[in-house]
Coordinates of C-alpha atoms and ligand atoms in Angstrom, one line a residue:
Chain A
M219 CA 0.1 0.0 0.0
N220 CA 1.1 3.3 -0.7
W221 CA 0.0 4.7 2.7
I222 CA 1.8 8.5 2.3
G223 CA -0.1 8.6 -0.9
L224 CA -3.4 7.8 0.4
Y225 CA -2.9 10.1 3.4
T226 CA -1.7 13.0 1.0
I227 CA -5.2 12.5 -0.9
Y228 CA -7.0 12.5 2.7
R229 CA -5.0 15.5 3.8
K230 CA -5.7 17.6 1.0
E231 CA -9.4 16.9 1.1
M232 CA -9.5 17.7 4.7
N233 CA -7.7 20.9 4.1
R234 CA -10.2 21.7 1.7
T235 CA -12.9 21.2 4.1
F236 CA -11.3 23.3 6.8
A237 CA -10.2 26.1 4.6
I238 CA -13.8 26.9 4.1
P239 CA -15.7 25.6 7.2
L240 CA -18.8 27.9 6.9
Q241 CA -19.6 26.6 3.7
T242 CA -18.5 22.6 4.6
V243 CA -19.3 22.4 8.0
L244 CA -21.2 25.3 9.4
S245 CA -24.0 25.5 7.1
P246 CA -25.1 22.2 6.9
V247 CA -25.4 22.2 10.8
I248 CA -27.5 25.5 10.6
T249 CA -29.6 24.0 7.9
T250 CA -30.6 21.0 10.2
A251 CA -31.0 23.1 13.3
L252 CA -33.7 25.0 11.5
Y253 CA -35.4 21.6 11.3
F254 CA -35.3 21.0 14.6
I255 CA -36.8 24.2 15.5
V256 CA -39.7 24.2 12.9
F257 CA -40.5 20.5 12.8
G258 CA -39.4 19.6 16.5
A259 CA -40.1 22.6 18.7
A260 CA -43.0 24.1 16.7
I261 CA -45.1 21.6 14.9
G262 CA -43.7 18.6 16.9
S263 CA -45.2 20.0 20.1
Q264 CA -48.8 19.3 18.6
I265 CA -47.7 15.8 17.8
T266 CA -48.0 12.9 20.1
Q267 CA -45.3 10.4 21.1
I268 CA -43.9 7.9 18.5
S269 CA -43.0 4.5 19.9
G270 CA -42.3 6.0 23.1
V271 CA -40.4 9.1 22.0
T272 CA -41.5 12.7 21.5
Y273 CA -41.5 13.8 17.8
M274 CA -38.5 16.1 18.5
Q275 CA -36.3 13.2 19.6
F276 CA -37.8 10.6 16.8
I277 CA -36.6 13.3 13.9
V278 CA -33.1 13.5 15.3
P279 CA -31.5 10.4 13.9
G280 CA -33.2 10.9 10.5
L281 CA -31.9 14.5 10.3
I282 CA -28.5 13.3 11.4
M283 CA -28.8 10.4 8.6
M284 CA -29.9 12.9 6.0
A285 CA -27.1 15.5 6.7
L286 CA -24.5 12.5 6.8
L287 CA -25.4 11.3 3.4
T288 CA -26.0 14.4 1.4
N289 CA -22.7 15.9 2.7
S290 CA -20.5 13.0 2.2
L291 CA -21.8 12.7 -1.3
S292 CA -21.2 16.1 -1.9
A293 CA -17.7 16.1 -0.5
S294 CA -16.6 13.3 -2.7
S295 CA -18.3 14.2 -5.7
S296 CA -16.9 17.7 -5.6
G297 CA -13.7 16.3 -4.5
I298 CA -13.1 14.2 -7.6
Y299 CA -15.0 16.6 -10.0
F300 CA -12.8 19.6 -9.2
P301 CA -9.4 18.1 -10.2
K302 CA -11.0 16.5 -13.2
F303 CA -12.2 20.0 -14.0
I304 CA -9.2 21.8 -13.7
G305 CA -6.9 19.1 -15.0
T306 CA -4.8 18.4 -11.6
I307 CA -6.4 15.0 -11.8
Y308 CA -3.2 14.1 -13.8
E309 CA -1.1 14.0 -10.6
I310 CA -3.2 11.6 -9.2
L311 CA -3.5 9.3 -12.2
S312 CA 0.3 9.7 -13.0
A313 CA 1.4 8.9 -9.6
P314 CA 1.9 5.1 -8.2
L315 CA -1.6 4.8 -6.7
S316 CA -3.6 2.0 -7.0
H317 CA -7.6 2.4 -7.5
L318 CA -8.1 1.2 -4.1
E319 CA -6.1 4.0 -2.4
I320 CA -7.6 6.6 -4.7
I321 CA -10.9 5.5 -3.9
L322 CA -10.1 5.2 0.0
G323 CA -8.2 8.8 0.0
Y324 CA -11.4 10.3 -1.2
T325 CA -14.2 8.6 0.5
L326 CA -12.5 8.4 4.0
A327 CA -11.9 12.1 3.8
A328 CA -15.6 12.8 2.8
T329 CA -16.7 10.1 5.5
T330 CA -14.9 12.1 8.0
R331 CA -16.2 15.4 7.1
A332 CA -19.9 13.8 7.3
L333 CA -19.2 12.5 10.5
I334 CA -18.0 15.8 12.0
I335 CA -21.2 17.5 10.7
G336 CA -23.4 14.5 12.1
S337 CA -21.6 14.8 15.6
L338 CA -22.2 18.6 15.5
I339 CA -26.0 18.2 14.7
Y340 CA -26.3 15.7 17.6
I341 CA -24.8 18.2 19.9
V342 CA -26.8 20.9 18.7
A343 CA -30.0 18.6 19.0
L344 CA -29.0 18.3 22.8
L345 CA -29.6 22.1 23.4
F346 CA -33.3 21.3 22.5
T347 CA -34.1 18.1 24.0
P348 CA -32.3 15.2 25.8
I349 CA -31.2 12.4 23.5
P350 CA -30.0 9.0 24.8
I351 CA -28.1 6.7 22.5
M352 CA -28.9 3.0 23.5
H353 CA -26.5 1.1 21.4
P354 CA -23.8 3.9 20.8
V355 CA -21.3 1.4 18.9
Y356 CA -24.2 0.5 16.6
A357 CA -25.0 3.9 16.2
F358 CA -21.4 4.7 15.1
F359 CA -21.3 1.9 12.8
F360 CA -24.7 3.0 11.1
A361 CA -23.5 6.5 11.0
F362 CA -20.1 5.3 9.5
L363 CA -21.4 3.0 7.1
T364 CA -24.2 5.2 5.6
A365 CA -21.4 8.1 5.3
F366 CA -19.1 5.7 3.5
T367 CA -21.4 4.4 1.3
F368 CA -22.7 7.9 -0.1
A369 CA -19.0 8.6 -0.2
L370 CA -18.5 6.0 -2.7
F371 CA -21.8 7.1 -4.6
G372 CA -20.5 10.4 -4.8
L373 CA -17.3 9.6 -6.1
I374 CA -19.1 7.7 -9.1
I375 CA -21.4 10.8 -9.6
G376 CA -18.3 13.2 -9.5
I377 CA -16.6 11.1 -12.0
W378 CA -19.5 10.5 -14.2
S379 CA -20.3 14.5 -14.3
D380 CA -18.7 16.5 -17.0
T381 CA -20.7 19.8 -16.2
F382 CA -21.4 21.5 -12.9
E383 CA -25.0 20.9 -13.7
K384 CA -24.9 17.2 -13.7
L385 CA -23.0 17.5 -10.7
S386 CA -25.9 19.0 -8.7
L387 CA -28.4 16.9 -10.8
F388 CA -28.2 13.9 -8.6
P389 CA -28.3 15.3 -5.4
A390 CA -31.3 17.3 -6.2
L391 CA -33.3 14.9 -8.2
I392 CA -32.5 11.6 -6.2
I393 CA -30.8 12.0 -3.1
T394 CA -32.8 14.8 -1.5
P395 CA -36.1 13.2 -2.6
L396 CA -34.8 9.7 -1.2
A397 CA -33.9 11.2 2.1
F398 CA -36.9 13.1 2.7
L399 CA -39.1 10.0 1.6
G400 CA -36.9 7.8 3.6
G401 CA -38.8 8.2 7.1
V402 CA -36.9 11.5 8.7
F403 CA -40.1 12.9 9.6
Y404 CA -42.5 9.8 10.2
P405 CA -42.2 5.9 10.7
I406 CA -42.9 4.1 7.6
S407 CA -45.6 2.1 9.2
I408 CA -48.0 4.9 9.1
L409 CA -48.0 4.9 5.3
P410 CA -50.5 3.5 3.2
P411 CA -49.7 -0.1 2.5
L412 CA -48.5 0.5 -1.3
W413 CA -46.3 3.2 -0.3
Q414 CA -44.8 1.1 2.5
T415 CA -43.9 -1.4 0.1
L416 CA -42.4 1.3 -2.6
S417 CA -40.5 2.8 0.5
L418 CA -38.9 -0.6 1.0
I419 CA -36.9 -0.3 -2.5
N420 CA -35.5 3.2 -0.9
P421 CA -31.9 2.2 0.7
V422 CA -32.2 5.5 2.8
V423 CA -35.1 3.7 4.8
Y424 CA -32.9 1.3 6.3
M425 CA -29.9 3.9 7.1
I426 CA -32.6 5.8 9.1
S427 CA -34.2 3.1 10.7
G428 CA -30.8 1.6 11.8
L429 CA -29.7 4.9 13.2
R430 CA -33.1 5.5 14.9
W431 CA -33.0 1.6 16.6
S432 CA -29.3 2.4 17.9
F433 CA -30.7 5.6 19.6
F434 CA -34.1 4.4 21.0
G435 CA -33.9 0.6 20.9
T436 CA -37.1 0.4 18.7
T437 CA -37.9 0.8 15.2
D438 CA -40.4 -0.6 12.2
I439 CA -37.3 -2.5 10.3
N440 CA -35.3 -5.5 12.1
P441 CA -31.9 -3.8 12.6
Q442 CA -30.1 -6.8 11.2
I443 CA -31.9 -6.4 7.7
S444 CA -31.0 -2.8 7.7
L445 CA -27.2 -3.4 8.2
T446 CA -27.3 -6.4 5.5
L447 CA -28.8 -3.9 3.0
I448 CA -26.6 -1.1 3.7
I449 CA -23.6 -3.4 3.1
V450 CA -25.1 -4.7 -0.1
F451 CA -25.5 -1.1 -1.5
L452 CA -21.9 -0.5 -0.3
L453 CA -20.7 -3.1 -2.2
L454 CA -22.5 -2.4 -5.4
C455 CA -20.7 1.0 -5.3
V456 CA -17.6 -0.5 -4.6
G457 CA -17.9 -2.8 -7.6
T458 CA -19.1 0.0 -10.0
L459 CA -16.2 2.3 -8.9
F460 CA -13.7 -0.6 -9.5
M461 CA -15.2 -1.0 -13.1
I462 CA -14.9 2.6 -13.7
F463 CA -11.3 2.9 -12.7
R464 CA -10.3 -0.4 -14.8
T465 CA -12.0 0.9 -17.8
G466 CA -10.9 4.6 -17.3
Y467 CA -14.5 5.5 -18.0
K468 CA -14.6 9.5 -18.0
I469 CA -11.3 9.5 -16.3
R470 CA -8.7 8.0 -18.8
D471 CA -9.5 8.7 -22.6
Chain B
M272 CA 20.3 0.3 -22.3
A273 CA 16.9 1.0 -23.0
I274 CA 15.0 2.4 -20.0
L275 CA 11.8 2.9 -22.1
S276 CA 10.4 0.7 -25.2
I277 CA 7.6 1.1 -26.9
E278 CA 6.4 -1.6 -29.5
N279 CA 3.6 -1.2 -31.9
L280 CA 1.6 1.3 -30.1
S281 CA -1.5 2.6 -31.5
K282 CA -4.2 4.8 -30.4
I283 CA -7.9 5.6 -31.6
Y284 CA -9.8 7.9 -29.9
D285 CA -13.8 7.5 -30.0
H286 CA -13.4 4.9 -32.7
K287 CA -12.2 7.3 -35.2
I288 CA -9.3 9.5 -34.6
H289 CA -6.1 7.7 -35.1
A290 CA -3.8 9.6 -33.1
L291 CA -1.1 7.2 -33.0
N292 CA -0.1 4.5 -35.4
N293 CA 2.2 1.6 -34.8
I294 CA 4.9 3.4 -32.9
F295 CA 8.1 1.6 -32.3
L296 CA 10.5 3.7 -30.0
S297 CA 13.4 2.9 -27.8
I298 CA 14.9 5.4 -25.5
N299 CA 18.2 5.0 -23.7
K300 CA 18.9 5.4 -19.9
G301 CA 20.4 9.3 -19.4
E302 CA 19.3 10.1 -22.9
V303 CA 17.9 13.5 -23.7
F304 CA 15.1 12.7 -26.4
A305 CA 13.2 15.6 -28.0
L306 CA 10.1 14.8 -29.9
L307 CA 9.2 17.3 -32.8
G308 CA 6.0 17.5 -34.8
P309 CA 3.3 19.9 -35.8
N310 CA 0.2 20.7 -33.9
G311 CA -1.9 17.4 -33.4
A312 CA 0.8 15.0 -34.6
G313 CA 0.2 12.8 -31.4
K314 CA 3.1 14.0 -29.0
T315 CA 0.8 14.7 -25.9
T316 CA -0.9 11.4 -26.6
L317 CA 2.0 9.3 -26.7
I318 CA 3.2 11.1 -23.2
N319 CA 0.2 10.6 -21.7
I320 CA -0.3 6.9 -22.6
I321 CA 3.3 6.4 -21.0
C322 CA 2.4 8.2 -17.9
G323 CA -1.1 6.4 -17.3
L324 CA -3.1 9.6 -18.1
T325 CA -4.6 7.9 -21.6
N326 CA -5.6 4.3 -22.3
K327 CA -3.6 2.9 -25.4
T328 CA -5.6 1.0 -28.0
T329 CA -3.0 -1.8 -28.7
G330 CA 0.6 -2.3 -28.1
T331 CA 3.1 -2.4 -25.3
I332 CA 5.5 -0.1 -23.3
T333 CA 7.9 -1.1 -21.0
V334 CA 9.8 1.2 -18.6
N335 CA 13.0 -0.2 -16.7
G336 CA 11.4 -3.5 -17.7
Y337 CA 8.2 -3.2 -16.3
D338 CA 5.0 -2.9 -18.2
T339 CA 3.2 0.2 -17.9
V340 CA -0.4 -1.3 -17.6
D341 CA 0.3 -4.3 -15.7
Q342 CA 3.1 -3.2 -13.3
C343 CA 2.1 0.5 -13.5
R344 CA 3.0 1.2 -9.8
Q345 CA 6.8 0.3 -10.6
T346 CA 6.6 2.5 -13.6
R347 CA 5.1 5.5 -12.6
K348 CA 7.5 5.5 -9.4
L349 CA 9.9 6.5 -11.9
I350 CA 8.3 9.0 -13.9
S351 CA 7.4 12.5 -13.5
L352 CA 5.4 14.4 -16.0
V353 CA 5.3 18.2 -16.5
P354 CA 2.1 18.6 -18.7
Q355 CA 1.6 20.6 -21.5
E356 CA -1.4 22.7 -19.8
L357 CA -1.0 24.6 -16.8
H358 CA -3.1 22.3 -14.7
L359 CA -2.5 23.6 -11.0
D360 CA -4.8 23.8 -8.0
P361 CA -5.3 27.4 -7.8
F362 CA -6.1 27.8 -4.2
I363 CA -3.1 26.2 -2.3
T364 CA 0.2 27.4 -1.7
V365 CA 3.4 26.9 -3.9
A366 CA 4.9 24.9 -1.0
Q367 CA 2.0 22.7 -0.5
T368 CA 1.4 21.8 -3.8
C369 CA 5.1 20.5 -4.3
I370 CA 4.8 18.9 -0.8
D371 CA 1.6 17.0 -2.1
A372 CA 3.1 16.2 -5.4
R373 CA 6.0 14.1 -3.4
G374 CA 3.3 12.9 -1.1
F375 CA 1.1 11.3 -3.8
F376 CA 4.4 9.1 -4.9
G377 CA 4.5 7.8 -1.6
K378 CA 7.7 9.6 -0.5
K379 CA 8.2 11.1 2.8
Y380 CA 8.6 14.9 3.3
N381 CA 12.1 16.2 2.4
E382 CA 12.6 19.8 3.4
K383 CA 16.1 20.2 2.0
L384 CA 15.0 18.7 -1.3
L385 CA 11.9 21.3 -1.3
T386 CA 14.3 24.0 -0.6
D387 CA 16.5 23.0 -3.1
I388 CA 14.2 22.9 -5.8
L389 CA 12.4 26.1 -4.9
K390 CA 15.3 27.9 -4.7
Q391 CA 16.7 26.6 -8.1
L392 CA 13.4 27.4 -9.8
S393 CA 13.5 30.9 -8.4
L394 CA 10.2 30.2 -6.5
W395 CA 11.7 30.4 -2.9
D396 CA 10.0 34.1 -2.5
K397 CA 6.7 32.6 -3.7
R398 CA 6.7 29.5 -1.6
D399 CA 3.8 30.7 0.7
E400 CA 1.8 32.5 -2.2
K401 CA -1.4 30.9 -3.5
V402 CA -0.7 29.4 -7.0
Q403 CA -3.5 31.6 -8.4
K404 CA -1.5 34.9 -7.9
L405 CA 1.4 33.7 -9.9
S406 CA 2.1 34.6 -13.6
G407 CA 2.1 32.1 -16.4
G408 CA 5.6 31.6 -16.4
M409 CA 5.9 31.3 -12.6
K410 CA 3.1 28.6 -12.9
R411 CA 5.2 26.7 -15.6
R412 CA 8.1 26.8 -13.0
V413 CA 5.8 25.5 -10.1
L414 CA 4.9 22.5 -12.7
I415 CA 8.4 21.8 -13.1
A416 CA 9.2 21.8 -9.4
K417 CA 6.3 19.3 -8.6
A418 CA 7.6 17.1 -11.3
L419 CA 11.3 17.2 -9.6
M420 CA 9.9 16.4 -6.1
N421 CA 9.5 13.0 -7.1
E422 CA 13.1 12.7 -7.9
P423 CA 12.2 10.9 -11.3
Q424 CA 14.5 9.0 -13.4
I425 CA 12.7 9.7 -16.6
L426 CA 11.3 13.4 -16.7
F427 CA 8.6 14.2 -19.4
L428 CA 8.4 17.8 -20.6
D429 CA 5.5 18.6 -22.6
E430 CA 6.2 21.9 -24.3
P431 CA 8.2 23.0 -21.0
T432 CA 8.8 26.4 -22.5
A433 CA 5.6 27.5 -24.2
G434 CA 4.9 30.9 -23.2
V435 CA 8.0 31.4 -21.3
D436 CA 10.4 34.4 -21.3
V437 CA 13.9 34.1 -22.8
E438 CA 15.5 34.1 -19.3
L439 CA 13.3 31.1 -18.2
R440 CA 14.0 29.2 -21.4
T441 CA 18.0 29.3 -20.7
S442 CA 17.5 28.6 -17.3
M443 CA 15.3 25.6 -18.1
W444 CA 18.0 24.1 -20.5
N445 CA 20.7 24.7 -17.7
L446 CA 18.1 22.6 -15.5
V447 CA 18.0 19.9 -18.2
R448 CA 21.7 19.7 -18.6
K449 CA 22.0 19.5 -14.8
L450 CA 19.3 16.6 -14.5
K451 CA 21.1 14.8 -17.3
E452 CA 24.4 14.8 -15.6
K453 CA 22.7 13.1 -12.8
G454 CA 21.6 10.7 -15.1
T455 CA 17.8 11.5 -15.7
T456 CA 16.5 10.3 -18.8
I457 CA 14.4 13.2 -20.2
I458 CA 11.8 13.4 -23.1
L459 CA 10.5 16.6 -24.2
T460 CA 8.5 18.1 -26.9
T461 CA 8.8 21.3 -28.2
H462 CA 8.0 23.7 -31.3
Y463 CA 11.2 25.5 -30.8
I464 CA 14.0 23.8 -33.0
E465 CA 16.4 25.9 -31.3
E466 CA 15.5 24.0 -28.0
A467 CA 16.0 20.7 -29.5
E468 CA 19.2 21.6 -31.1
E469 CA 20.5 23.1 -27.6
M470 CA 19.4 20.2 -25.5
A471 CA 18.8 16.9 -27.5
D472 CA 20.9 13.9 -28.1
T473 CA 18.3 12.4 -30.2
I474 CA 15.6 13.6 -32.2
G475 CA 12.4 11.8 -33.0
I476 CA 9.9 13.4 -35.6
I477 CA 6.4 12.5 -35.3
N478 CA 3.8 13.4 -37.9
D479 CA 0.1 12.4 -38.1
G480 CA 0.6 9.9 -35.6
H481 CA 3.6 8.2 -37.3
I482 CA 7.2 8.5 -36.0
T483 CA 9.1 9.1 -39.1
T484 CA 12.5 9.7 -38.0
V485 CA 14.5 8.7 -34.9
A486 CA 18.2 9.9 -35.2
P487 CA 20.9 11.2 -33.0
K488 CA 20.9 15.1 -33.4
E489 CA 24.3 15.4 -34.9
D490 CA 23.6 12.7 -37.7
L491 CA 20.4 14.2 -38.6
M492 CA 22.3 17.7 -39.1
K493 CA 25.2 16.1 -41.0
E494 CA 22.8 13.8 -43.3
L495 CA 20.3 16.6 -44.1
G496 CA 22.2 19.5 -43.2
S497 CA 23.5 21.3 -46.2
K498 CA 25.7 24.4 -46.1
E499 CA 25.9 27.0 -48.6
L500 CA 28.9 28.8 -49.9
I501 CA 28.1 32.5 -51.1
I502 CA 30.7 34.2 -53.0
T503 CA 30.8 37.9 -53.6
L504 CA 32.2 39.2 -56.7
M505 CA 33.9 42.7 -57.3
T506 CA 32.3 42.9 -60.7
K507 CA 28.9 41.7 -62.0
I508 CA 28.9 39.0 -64.5
Q509 CA 26.1 37.8 -66.9
K510 CA 26.3 34.1 -66.6
I511 CA 28.2 31.7 -64.7
P512 CA 31.4 30.9 -66.7
D513 CA 31.4 27.7 -68.7
A514 CA 34.7 26.3 -67.0
L515 CA 32.7 26.2 -63.6
H516 CA 29.6 24.3 -65.1
T517 CA 30.6 20.9 -63.6
Y518 CA 29.4 22.5 -60.1
A519 CA 26.0 23.1 -59.2
L520 CA 26.0 26.8 -58.8
S521 CA 23.6 29.5 -59.2
L522 CA 24.1 33.1 -59.9
S523 CA 21.9 35.9 -58.2
E524 CA 19.6 38.3 -60.2
D525 CA 21.9 41.2 -59.6
G526 CA 25.1 39.1 -61.0
Y527 CA 27.2 39.7 -58.0
E528 CA 26.6 36.4 -56.0
I529 CA 27.3 32.9 -56.8
T530 CA 25.7 30.2 -54.4
Y531 CA 27.2 26.7 -54.0
E532 CA 25.2 24.3 -52.0
Y533 CA 26.9 21.2 -50.6
K534 CA 26.1 18.5 -48.0
K535 CA 28.4 18.7 -44.9
T536 CA 29.5 14.9 -45.3
T537 CA 30.5 14.9 -49.0
S538 CA 33.8 16.0 -49.8
T539 CA 33.6 19.6 -51.3
S540 CA 35.0 21.6 -54.3
I541 CA 35.4 24.7 -52.5
T542 CA 39.1 25.0 -53.5
A543 CA 38.4 24.0 -56.9
I544 CA 35.8 26.5 -57.5
L545 CA 38.0 29.5 -56.1
S546 CA 40.8 28.8 -58.1
S547 CA 38.3 28.1 -61.2
L548 CA 37.1 31.6 -60.5
K549 CA 40.8 33.1 -60.2
N550 CA 41.5 31.5 -63.8
E551 CA 38.5 33.3 -65.2
G552 CA 40.0 36.3 -63.8
L553 CA 37.0 37.2 -61.4
K554 CA 38.0 39.0 -58.1
V555 CA 36.3 37.6 -55.1
C556 CA 35.2 40.3 -52.6
D557 CA 33.7 38.4 -49.9
I558 CA 33.1 34.9 -48.9
E559 CA 30.3 33.6 -46.3
T560 CA 29.0 30.3 -45.2
K561 CA 25.4 29.4 -44.3
E562 CA 24.3 26.3 -42.1
S563 CA 20.9 25.0 -42.3
S564 CA 19.1 24.9 -38.9
L565 CA 17.2 21.9 -37.6
E566 CA 14.1 24.0 -38.2
E567 CA 14.9 23.9 -42.2
I568 CA 15.6 20.2 -41.7
F569 CA 12.4 19.6 -40.0
V570 CA 10.3 21.8 -42.6
D571 CA 12.0 19.7 -45.4
L572 CA 11.3 16.3 -43.7
I573 CA 7.5 17.1 -43.2
S574 CA 7.0 18.3 -46.6
N575 CA 9.3 15.8 -48.5
P576 CA 8.4 12.3 -47.1
K577 CA 11.0 10.7 -49.7
N578 CA 14.0 12.4 -47.5
L579 CA 13.0 10.6 -44.7
I580 CA 15.6 8.2 -43.1
S581 CA 14.6 5.6 -40.7
H582 CA 16.2 4.2 -37.8
S583 CA 14.3 1.8 -35.9
Ligands
ATP50 N1 -9.1 13.5 -25.6 C1 -9.3 13.4 -26.8 N2 -10.2 13.2 -27.5 C2 -10.5 12.9 -28.9 N3 -9.3 13.3 -29.7 C3 -8.2 13.5 -28.9 C4 -8.1 13.8 -27.6 N4 -6.8 14.3 -27.3 C5 -6.3 14.4 -28.7 N5 -7.0 14.1 -29.5 C6 -6.5 14.1 -31.0 O1 -5.4 13.4 -31.2 C7 -4.7 13.8 -32.0 C8 -3.1 14.1 -31.4 O2 -3.3 14.9 -30.5 P1 -2.3 15.5 -29.4 O3 -2.8 16.3 -28.5 O4 -1.6 14.2 -29.0 O5 -1.1 16.4 -30.5 P2 0.2 17.2 -30.2 O6 1.3 16.5 -31.1 O7 0.3 17.1 -28.5 O8 -0.2 18.3 -30.7 P3 0.3 20.1 -30.0 O9 1.5 20.2 -30.7 O10 -0.8 21.0 -30.5 O11 0.2 20.1 -28.6 C9 -5.3 15.2 -32.5 O12 -6.0 14.9 -33.8 C10 -6.1 15.6 -31.5 O13 -7.5 16.2 -31.9
MG51 MG1 0.6 18.5 -27.2

């Protein structure tokens, strides 16, 4: 392994995050905090408890997941798109770096950024309401795997995009809807049967459900099924990425 | 010994553009190789394939005995590239981009090396400046600095002096000479023939995706370089005297200048011509010789394929 090379990609990406912390870290935290205030404190006070937790508490894991996956995706997709756009990708492609090292460098940096944002959101949520975490180790696993999976997915999007428009197309058209329909604001079980079934093809449902179980110990989907499906989705992304790098699709002419 | 060897390399872009056709090329360790050719000839494509930036269509390339695809980790460790375009991250400092360049290659930070390289390229004062604040010529230097940070055994310079002032160009030439002394193999492309003439040991000419000529610079000059002897007379003449018809001479319109063109290799008839002139009673006022530059040879090679010499 070229550890120094992998670390150099990682550090360069982290420097990029901390060079503009307002945009990369603070702004997603503030946006999520607004959801707490509007949906949790204002509207949530009118809603009865869901499986033993207040509505405010109920939406916290979902909002954390939503921030994790959107930020992880945007960090890695812009991380690879930018050097492709300005041409500096040449220094990575001509260096003795394996595909695995390049992928890990970008995705681990994006995952780190997302986990920092997720932790900050949790801390901010604590200002509004107490939120116990019943299974902290599982919570970390669900958060990490989700962020990592979406970092991989983001890398695919960043490579596939050859315009800024395409780069923002996926998050706007697919990721945000999937996240909103993934059960951030409601348990899947309150939906009509058809919509419940449709929801089950949305991978975000399992991610949110998994984290919610780690927090409160109850949820509408078996956490083992959630974990398995997240890993399946992760492996799909890994497979796609290795194929992209092997063929050089949109990277090497 | 060949450090780089290319066999039957072809590149077709998008199933239709034949950028490289059946290239065979072998470059020796420590050699300075200049690749000359018009725009679109395939120079950048060739370099990018060797460096791993572009996929080849067919053929094999080995660097130090390793295959550039199957054993790319070994080959890339040895190679640095200065790309033709100014591809630089504008938001980081000169020093940082140099440190990163070494990091990507898996090599530990080396402060002395960084200092030496930045000083050598007159970038030391700019080390903490963001790249975006530099002028074009300075950016070119940063690209060179980054390539040197990897201490390469083979250095590719894709038009290193495009858009660069005279001073930087001469310092580039000196740098190449120093690297050559250290045993670095250098492969450069250029449109400035004087540059090839100045630095190269071997010259390759590529046109339309074909390598048409590979020859030591001296041979190329000798084989194709012709010299001209221009004799200016004291009095004008109407035509070249019959006694001198055995030599290929031409007379200028004003009747004062006789030009004799000869190859550097062939035994010349200069003495004979001069004594014939004297016998004819013509007084010589001035004698001048002119040597064709690599540029003229190059234009000649591209426009008259029949003159091509092939060494492969
Ligand atoms: N990415 C690409 N996709 C399609 N065609 C390409 C691509 N890159 C280069 N070409 C084509 O391949 C041919 C060779 O281009 P290349 O850039 O290798 O030429 P060059 O010798 O470096 O020219 P120059 O002196 O202008 O730099 C040209 O016809 C060019 O249009
Ligand atoms: Mg070129």
